[in-house]
PDB file of C-alpha atoms in Angstrom:
ATOM      1  CA  MET A1264      -0.051  -0.005  -0.041  1.00  0.00           C
ATOM      2  CA  GLY A1265       1.524   3.407  -0.988  1.00  0.00           C
ATOM      3  CA  THR A1266       1.765   6.350   1.215  1.00  0.00           C
ATOM      4  CA  ALA A1267      -0.309   9.528   0.827  1.00  0.00           C
ATOM      5  CA  VAL A1268       2.696  11.241  -0.627  1.00  0.00           C
ATOM      6  CA  GLU A1269       3.345   8.398  -3.233  1.00  0.00           C
ATOM      7  CA  GLU A1270      -0.352   8.498  -4.115  1.00  0.00           C
ATOM      8  CA  THR A1271      -0.338  12.224  -4.630  1.00  0.00           C
ATOM      9  CA  ALA A1272       2.784  11.984  -6.850  1.00  0.00           C
ATOM     10  CA  ALA A1273       1.258   9.248  -8.860  1.00  0.00           C
ATOM     11  CA  LYS A1274      -1.813  11.349  -9.415  1.00  0.00           C
ATOM     12  CA  ARG A1275       0.249  14.229 -10.549  1.00  0.00           C
ATOM     13  CA  VAL A1276       2.103  11.965 -13.035  1.00  0.00           C
ATOM     14  CA  THR A1277      -1.163  10.725 -14.413  1.00  0.00           C
ATOM     15  CA  ARG A1278      -2.550  14.212 -14.839  1.00  0.00           C
ATOM     16  CA  ARG A1279       0.657  15.285 -16.552  1.00  0.00           C
ATOM     17  CA  ARG A1280       0.508  12.309 -18.940  1.00  0.00           C
ATOM     18  CA  VAL A1281      -3.097  13.038 -19.800  1.00  0.00           C
ATOM     19  CA  HIS A1282      -2.202  16.583 -20.410  1.00  0.00           C
ATOM     20  CA  THR A1283       0.739  15.677 -22.632  1.00  0.00           C
ATOM     21  CA  ARG A1284      -1.336  13.203 -24.651  1.00  0.00           C
ATOM     22  CA  ALA A1285      -4.061  15.871 -25.094  1.00  0.00           C
ATOM     23  CA  ARG A1286      -1.421  18.464 -26.329  1.00  0.00           C
ATOM     24  CA  LEU A1287       0.133  15.906 -28.648  1.00  0.00           C
ATOM     25  CA  LEU A1288      -3.490  15.098 -30.106  1.00  0.00           C
ATOM     26  CA  ASP A1289      -4.232  18.756 -30.525  1.00  0.00           C
ATOM     27  CA  ALA A1290      -0.952  19.572 -32.212  1.00  0.00           C
ATOM     28  CA  ALA A1291      -1.088  16.617 -34.540  1.00  0.00           C
ATOM     29  CA  PHE A1292      -4.632  17.570 -35.578  1.00  0.00           C
ATOM     30  CA  THR A1293      -3.403  21.008 -36.582  1.00  0.00           C
ATOM     31  CA  VAL A1294      -0.438  19.773 -38.435  1.00  0.00           C
ATOM     32  CA  PHE A1295      -2.262  16.857 -40.253  1.00  0.00           C
ATOM     33  CA  ALA A1296      -4.978  19.391 -41.394  1.00  0.00           C
ATOM     34  CA  ALA A1297      -2.381  21.918 -42.672  1.00  0.00           C
ATOM     35  CA  LYS A1298       0.009  19.574 -44.492  1.00  0.00           C
ATOM     36  CA  GLY A1299      -1.781  16.193 -44.926  1.00  0.00           C
ATOM     37  CA  PHE A1300      -1.306  13.081 -42.970  1.00  0.00           C
ATOM     38  CA  GLY A1301       1.285  11.570 -45.239  1.00  0.00           C
ATOM     39  CA  ARG A1302       3.558  14.713 -45.202  1.00  0.00           C
ATOM     40  CA  VAL A1303       3.886  14.830 -41.465  1.00  0.00           C
ATOM     41  CA  SER A1304       6.666  13.540 -39.332  1.00  0.00           C
ATOM     42  CA  ILE A1305       6.744  12.732 -35.586  1.00  0.00           C
ATOM     43  CA  GLU A1306       9.349  15.559 -35.160  1.00  0.00           C
ATOM     44  CA  GLU A1307       6.769  18.163 -36.592  1.00  0.00           C
ATOM     45  CA  VAL A1308       4.143  17.016 -34.257  1.00  0.00           C
ATOM     46  CA  CYS A1309       6.398  17.167 -31.370  1.00  0.00           C
ATOM     47  CA  GLU A1310       7.608  20.669 -32.213  1.00  0.00           C
ATOM     48  CA  ALA A1311       4.041  21.898 -32.614  1.00  0.00           C
ATOM     49  CA  ALA A1312       3.164  20.503 -29.295  1.00  0.00           C
ATOM     50  CA  GLY A1313       6.348  21.860 -27.646  1.00  0.00           C
ATOM     51  CA  PHE A1314       7.454  18.292 -26.488  1.00  0.00           C
ATOM     52  CA  SER A1315      10.437  16.026 -27.120  1.00  0.00           C
ATOM     53  CA  ARG A1316      10.317  12.719 -29.125  1.00  0.00           C
ATOM     54  CA  GLY A1317      10.467  10.956 -25.769  1.00  0.00           C
ATOM     55  CA  ALA A1318       7.160  12.560 -24.759  1.00  0.00           C
ATOM     56  CA  PHE A1319       5.775  11.278 -28.096  1.00  0.00           C
ATOM     57  CA  TYR A1320       6.915   7.554 -27.672  1.00  0.00           C
ATOM     58  CA  SER A1321       5.678   7.554 -24.043  1.00  0.00           C
ATOM     59  CA  ASN A1322       2.190   7.967 -25.528  1.00  0.00           C
ATOM     60  CA  PHE A1323       2.134   6.600 -28.944  1.00  0.00           C
ATOM     61  CA  ALA A1324       4.296   4.055 -30.864  1.00  0.00           C
ATOM     62  CA  THR A1325       3.579   5.563 -34.222  1.00  0.00           C
ATOM     63  CA  LEU A1326       1.653   8.174 -36.172  1.00  0.00           C
ATOM     64  CA  ASP A1327      -0.869   5.591 -37.199  1.00  0.00           C
ATOM     65  CA  GLU A1328      -1.611   4.953 -33.512  1.00  0.00           C
ATOM     66  CA  LEU A1329      -1.827   8.773 -32.870  1.00  0.00           C
ATOM     67  CA  PHE A1330      -4.389   9.032 -35.669  1.00  0.00           C
ATOM     68  CA  PHE A1331      -6.543   6.266 -34.291  1.00  0.00           C
ATOM     69  CA  ALA A1332      -6.612   8.064 -31.010  1.00  0.00           C
ATOM     70  CA  LEU A1333      -7.765  10.983 -32.743  1.00  0.00           C
ATOM     71  CA  TYR A1334     -10.328   9.052 -34.692  1.00  0.00           C
ATOM     72  CA  ARG A1335     -11.611   7.470 -31.609  1.00  0.00           C
ATOM     73  CA  VAL A1336     -12.374  10.713 -30.042  1.00  0.00           C
ATOM     74  CA  ARG A1337     -14.172  11.943 -33.012  1.00  0.00           C
ATOM     75  CA  ALA A1338     -16.044   8.788 -33.866  1.00  0.00           C
ATOM     76  CA  ASP A1339     -17.287   8.813 -30.168  1.00  0.00           C
ATOM     77  CA  LEU A1340     -18.418  12.244 -30.496  1.00  0.00           C
ATOM     78  CA  ILE A1341     -20.312  11.698 -33.628  1.00  0.00           C
ATOM     79  CA  ALA A1342     -21.814   8.366 -32.539  1.00  0.00           C
ATOM     80  CA  GLY A1343     -22.893  10.094 -29.250  1.00  0.00           C
ATOM     81  CA  GLN A1344     -24.529  13.049 -31.171  1.00  0.00           C
ATOM     82  CA  VAL A1345     -26.469  10.652 -33.497  1.00  0.00           C
ATOM     83  CA  ALA A1346     -27.580   8.344 -30.654  1.00  0.00           C
ATOM     84  CA  ASP A1347     -28.544  11.286 -28.400  1.00  0.00           C
ATOM     85  CA  ALA A1348     -30.583  12.874 -31.346  1.00  0.00           C
ATOM     86  CA  LEU A1349     -32.357   9.546 -32.195  1.00  0.00           C
ATOM     87  CA  ALA A1350     -33.051   8.570 -28.587  1.00  0.00           C
ATOM     88  CA  LEU A1351     -35.608  11.487 -28.095  1.00  0.00           C
ATOM     89  CA  ASP A1352     -38.389   9.783 -30.038  1.00  0.00           C
ATOM     90  CA  GLY A1353     -38.811   6.816 -27.554  1.00  0.00           C
ATOM     91  CA  PRO A1354     -39.773   3.461 -29.129  1.00  0.00           C
ATOM     92  CA  ASP A1355     -41.155   5.081 -32.168  1.00  0.00           C
ATOM     93  CA  LEU A1356     -39.035   6.787 -34.705  1.00  0.00           C
ATOM     94  CA  ASP A1357     -40.222   9.957 -36.355  1.00  0.00           C
ATOM     95  CA  VAL A1358     -37.791   9.769 -39.295  1.00  0.00           C
ATOM     96  CA  PRO A1359     -37.961  13.445 -40.682  1.00  0.00           C
ATOM     97  CA  ALA A1360     -37.790  14.855 -37.184  1.00  0.00           C
ATOM     98  CA  SER A1361     -35.081  12.520 -36.122  1.00  0.00           C
ATOM     99  CA  VAL A1362     -33.165  13.390 -39.215  1.00  0.00           C
ATOM    100  CA  ASP A1363     -33.592  17.086 -38.623  1.00  0.00           C
ATOM    101  CA  ARG A1364     -32.122  16.669 -35.072  1.00  0.00           C
ATOM    102  CA  VAL A1365     -29.291  14.622 -36.377  1.00  0.00           C
ATOM    103  CA  THR A1366     -28.179  16.939 -39.273  1.00  0.00           C
ATOM    104  CA  GLU A1367     -28.558  20.007 -36.901  1.00  0.00           C
ATOM    105  CA  VAL A1368     -25.984  18.696 -34.413  1.00  0.00           C
ATOM    106  CA  LEU A1369     -23.825  16.489 -36.448  1.00  0.00           C
ATOM    107  CA  LEU A1370     -20.047  17.441 -36.556  1.00  0.00           C
ATOM    108  CA  LEU A1371     -19.177  18.642 -40.135  1.00  0.00           C
ATOM    109  CA  ASP A1372     -15.681  19.868 -39.664  1.00  0.00           C
ATOM    110  CA  VAL A1373     -13.877  20.440 -42.843  1.00  0.00           C
ATOM    111  CA  ASP A1374     -10.436  20.072 -41.302  1.00  0.00           C
ATOM    112  CA  TRP A1375     -11.201  16.824 -39.741  1.00  0.00           C
ATOM    113  CA  LEU A1376     -12.715  15.569 -43.030  1.00  0.00           C
ATOM    114  CA  LEU A1377      -9.321  16.396 -44.789  1.00  0.00           C
ATOM    115  CA  VAL A1378      -7.284  14.623 -42.087  1.00  0.00           C
ATOM    116  CA  LYS A1379      -9.705  11.495 -42.277  1.00  0.00           C
ATOM    117  CA  THR A1380      -9.497  11.452 -46.119  1.00  0.00           C
ATOM    118  CA  ASP A1381      -5.801  11.536 -46.043  1.00  0.00           C
ATOM    119  CA  PHE A1382      -5.599   8.690 -43.666  1.00  0.00           C
ATOM    120  CA  LEU A1383      -8.199   6.838 -45.654  1.00  0.00           C
ATOM    121  CA  VAL A1384      -5.785   6.899 -48.653  1.00  0.00           C
ATOM    122  CA  HIS A1385      -3.005   5.866 -46.522  1.00  0.00           C
ATOM    123  CA  ALA A1386      -4.921   2.941 -45.006  1.00  0.00           C
ATOM    124  CA  ALA A1387      -5.972   1.849 -48.370  1.00  0.00           C
ATOM    125  CA  ARG A1388      -2.371   0.971 -49.244  1.00  0.00           C
ATOM    126  CA  ASP A1389      -1.795  -1.023 -45.886  1.00  0.00           C
ATOM    127  CA  PRO A1390      -4.188  -3.931 -45.277  1.00  0.00           C
ATOM    128  CA  ASP A1391      -3.408  -4.038 -41.458  1.00  0.00           C
ATOM    129  CA  VAL A1392      -4.185  -0.219 -41.116  1.00  0.00           C
ATOM    130  CA  ALA A1393      -7.285  -0.674 -43.285  1.00  0.00           C
ATOM    131  CA  HIS A1394      -8.580  -3.486 -41.175  1.00  0.00           C
ATOM    132  CA  ALA A1395      -8.029  -1.204 -38.097  1.00  0.00           C
ATOM    133  CA  LEU A1396      -9.878   1.748 -39.640  1.00  0.00           C
ATOM    134  CA  LEU A1397     -12.787  -0.400 -40.638  1.00  0.00           C
ATOM    135  CA  GLU A1398     -13.159  -1.476 -37.020  1.00  0.00           C
ATOM    136  CA  HIS A1399     -13.071   2.109 -35.875  1.00  0.00           C
ATOM    137  CA  ARG A1400     -15.859   3.046 -38.420  1.00  0.00           C
ATOM    138  CA  THR A1401     -18.225   0.428 -37.079  1.00  0.00           C
ATOM    139  CA  ARG A1402     -18.818   2.711 -34.008  1.00  0.00           C
ATOM    140  CA  LEU A1403     -21.019   5.083 -35.974  1.00  0.00           C
ATOM    141  CA  ARG A1404     -22.768   2.341 -37.750  1.00  0.00           C
ATOM    142  CA  ARG A1405     -23.512   0.384 -34.670  1.00  0.00           C
ATOM    143  CA  ALA A1406     -24.982   3.319 -32.863  1.00  0.00           C
ATOM    144  CA  ILE A1407     -27.330   3.945 -35.767  1.00  0.00           C
ATOM    145  CA  ALA A1408     -28.148   0.244 -36.280  1.00  0.00           C
ATOM    146  CA  ASP A1409     -28.958  -0.215 -32.610  1.00  0.00           C
ATOM    147  CA  ARG A1410     -31.452   2.707 -32.637  1.00  0.00           C
ATOM    148  CA  LEU A1411     -33.041   1.427 -35.799  1.00  0.00           C
ATOM    149  CA  SER A1412     -33.260  -2.057 -34.499  1.00  0.00           C
ATOM    150  CA  ARG A1413     -35.142  -0.727 -31.242  1.00  0.00           C
ATOM    151  CA  ALA A1414     -37.653   1.043 -33.570  1.00  0.00           C
ATOM    152  CA  ARG A1415     -38.544  -2.002 -35.567  1.00  0.00           C
ATOM    153  CA  GLY A1416     -42.181  -2.971 -35.046  1.00  0.00           C
ATOM    154  CA  HIS A1417     -42.857   0.729 -34.441  1.00  0.00           C
ATOM    155  CA  THR A1418     -41.399   2.290 -37.528  1.00  0.00           C
ATOM    156  CA  GLU A1419     -41.132   0.412 -40.846  1.00  0.00           C
ATOM    157  CA  LEU A1420     -37.997   0.788 -42.900  1.00  0.00           C
ATOM    158  CA  PRO A1421     -37.949   0.523 -46.569  1.00  0.00           C
ATOM    159  CA  ALA A1422     -37.648  -3.226 -47.531  1.00  0.00           C
ATOM    160  CA  VAL A1423     -34.864  -2.574 -50.010  1.00  0.00           C
ATOM    161  CA  LEU A1424     -32.589  -1.671 -47.127  1.00  0.00           C
ATOM    162  CA  GLY A1425     -32.926  -5.138 -45.525  1.00  0.00           C
ATOM    163  CA  ASP A1426     -32.401  -5.186 -41.732  1.00  0.00           C
ATOM    164  CA  ALA A1427     -31.363  -2.333 -39.344  1.00  0.00           C
ATOM    165  CA  GLU A1428     -27.683  -3.225 -40.086  1.00  0.00           C
ATOM    166  CA  GLY A1429     -28.218  -2.688 -43.908  1.00  0.00           C
ATOM    167  CA  ALA A1430     -30.002   0.666 -43.208  1.00  0.00           C
ATOM    168  CA  ALA A1431     -27.092   1.842 -40.925  1.00  0.00           C
ATOM    169  CA  HIS A1432     -24.687   0.993 -43.773  1.00  0.00           C
ATOM    170  CA  ALA A1433     -26.809   3.010 -46.187  1.00  0.00           C
ATOM    171  CA  VAL A1434     -26.919   5.974 -43.706  1.00  0.00           C
ATOM    172  CA  VAL A1435     -23.119   5.960 -43.339  1.00  0.00           C
ATOM    173  CA  ALA A1436     -22.669   5.753 -47.026  1.00  0.00           C
ATOM    174  CA  ALA A1437     -24.895   8.865 -47.479  1.00  0.00           C
ATOM    175  CA  TYR A1438     -22.942  10.640 -44.876  1.00  0.00           C
ATOM    176  CA  ASP A1439     -19.602   9.754 -46.578  1.00  0.00           C
ATOM    177  CA  GLY A1440     -20.928  10.958 -49.909  1.00  0.00           C
ATOM    178  CA  VAL A1441     -22.117  14.368 -48.705  1.00  0.00           C
ATOM    179  CA  THR A1442     -18.947  15.038 -46.734  1.00  0.00           C
ATOM    180  CA  THR A1443     -17.037  14.286 -49.831  1.00  0.00           C
ATOM    181  CA  GLN A1444     -18.905  17.063 -51.600  1.00  0.00           C
ATOM    182  CA  LEU A1445     -18.335  19.222 -48.497  1.00  0.00           C
ATOM    183  CA  LEU A1446     -14.513  18.858 -48.941  1.00  0.00           C
ATOM    184  CA  LEU A1447     -14.790  20.381 -52.293  1.00  0.00           C
ATOM    185  CA  ASP A1448     -17.401  23.320 -51.885  1.00  0.00           C
ATOM    186  CA  ARG A1449     -16.661  24.066 -48.183  1.00  0.00           C
ATOM    187  CA  ASP A1450     -20.592  24.832 -47.969  1.00  0.00           C
ATOM    188  CA  VAL A1451     -21.470  23.406 -44.453  1.00  0.00           C
ATOM    189  CA  GLU A1452     -25.124  24.576 -44.527  1.00  0.00           C
ATOM    190  CA  ALA A1453     -25.764  23.053 -48.037  1.00  0.00           C
ATOM    191  CA  ALA A1454     -24.231  19.788 -46.685  1.00  0.00           C
ATOM    192  CA  ARG A1455     -26.510  19.735 -43.692  1.00  0.00           C
ATOM    193  CA  ALA A1456     -29.707  20.487 -45.864  1.00  0.00           C
ATOM    194  CA  TRP A1457     -28.739  17.775 -48.410  1.00  0.00           C
ATOM    195  CA  LEU A1458     -27.828  15.252 -45.883  1.00  0.00           C
ATOM    196  CA  GLY A1459     -31.254  15.833 -44.291  1.00  0.00           C
ATOM    197  CA  GLN A1460     -33.042  15.404 -47.590  1.00  0.00           C
ATOM    198  CA  LEU A1461     -31.060  12.275 -48.539  1.00  0.00           C
ATOM    199  CA  LEU A1462     -31.457  10.466 -45.211  1.00  0.00           C
ATOM    200  CA  THR A1463     -35.202  11.236 -45.047  1.00  0.00           C
ATOM    201  CA  ALA A1464     -35.709   9.868 -48.556  1.00  0.00           C
ATOM    202  CA  LEU A1465     -33.549   6.868 -47.807  1.00  0.00           C
ATOM    203  CA  LEU A1466     -35.290   5.875 -44.620  1.00  0.00           C
ATOM    204  CA  THR A1467     -38.759   6.469 -45.559  1.00  0.00           C
ATOM    205  CA  GLY A1468     -38.536   5.044 -49.209  1.00  0.00           C
ATOM    206  CA  GLY A1469     -39.334   8.671 -50.399  1.00  0.00           C
ATOM    207  CA  SER A1470     -42.678   8.396 -48.581  1.00  0.00           C
ATOM    208  CA  ALA A1471     -42.230  11.275 -46.084  1.00  0.00           C
ATOM    209  CA  PRO A1472     -43.827  14.633 -46.959  1.00  0.00           C
ATOM    210  CA  GLU A1473     -41.691  17.037 -48.968  1.00  0.00           C
ATOM    211  CA  ARG A1474     -39.993  19.736 -46.868  1.00  0.00           C
ATOM    212  CA  VAL A1475     -38.584  23.036 -47.793  1.00  0.00           C
ATOM    213  CA  VAL A1476     -34.861  23.449 -46.723  1.00  0.00           C
TER     214      VAL A1476
END
């Protein structure tokens, strides 16, 4: 059993490590967005964060590992936003209203999309990294599939989508398509409106009343 002094020192070390890790993640995001994932070195991340290589390697083994830490934070944030917006309907699912809530709060950060797209190209050339990225991408899809599954029996999904998992795949594909366009035109409000229209049509089979956006 450690002494009170030892326990206090250990807590200080833990807080310092958390702070160091957070600064490295923030610095990496800034540098990745500015230069592109494949053009950034560990030294540049360390310089931007104001730390040594030793501080980096005490937290991350590689830039890939650092990226996945960034991705996990963003994926959890987006999955939480979607789950919270969809949870407000109870067992029923008012698709147009739910889609409106999702598209209103959903993170559409162009810098993050740039970083994620750079990493996607990197992962496509490395099967191990691609496999890891696919596992991380399931977080958002599972949040959506879980909500759609709980609405089954209350809200009918278009038969062409199959089960809730199939519908979740379609939703994520729509999000990917809209965010690709956003990378090019940088019009966040248009992306939100188009995503809302697309998801409503997708999840209702086009049977929802037409809305002005």
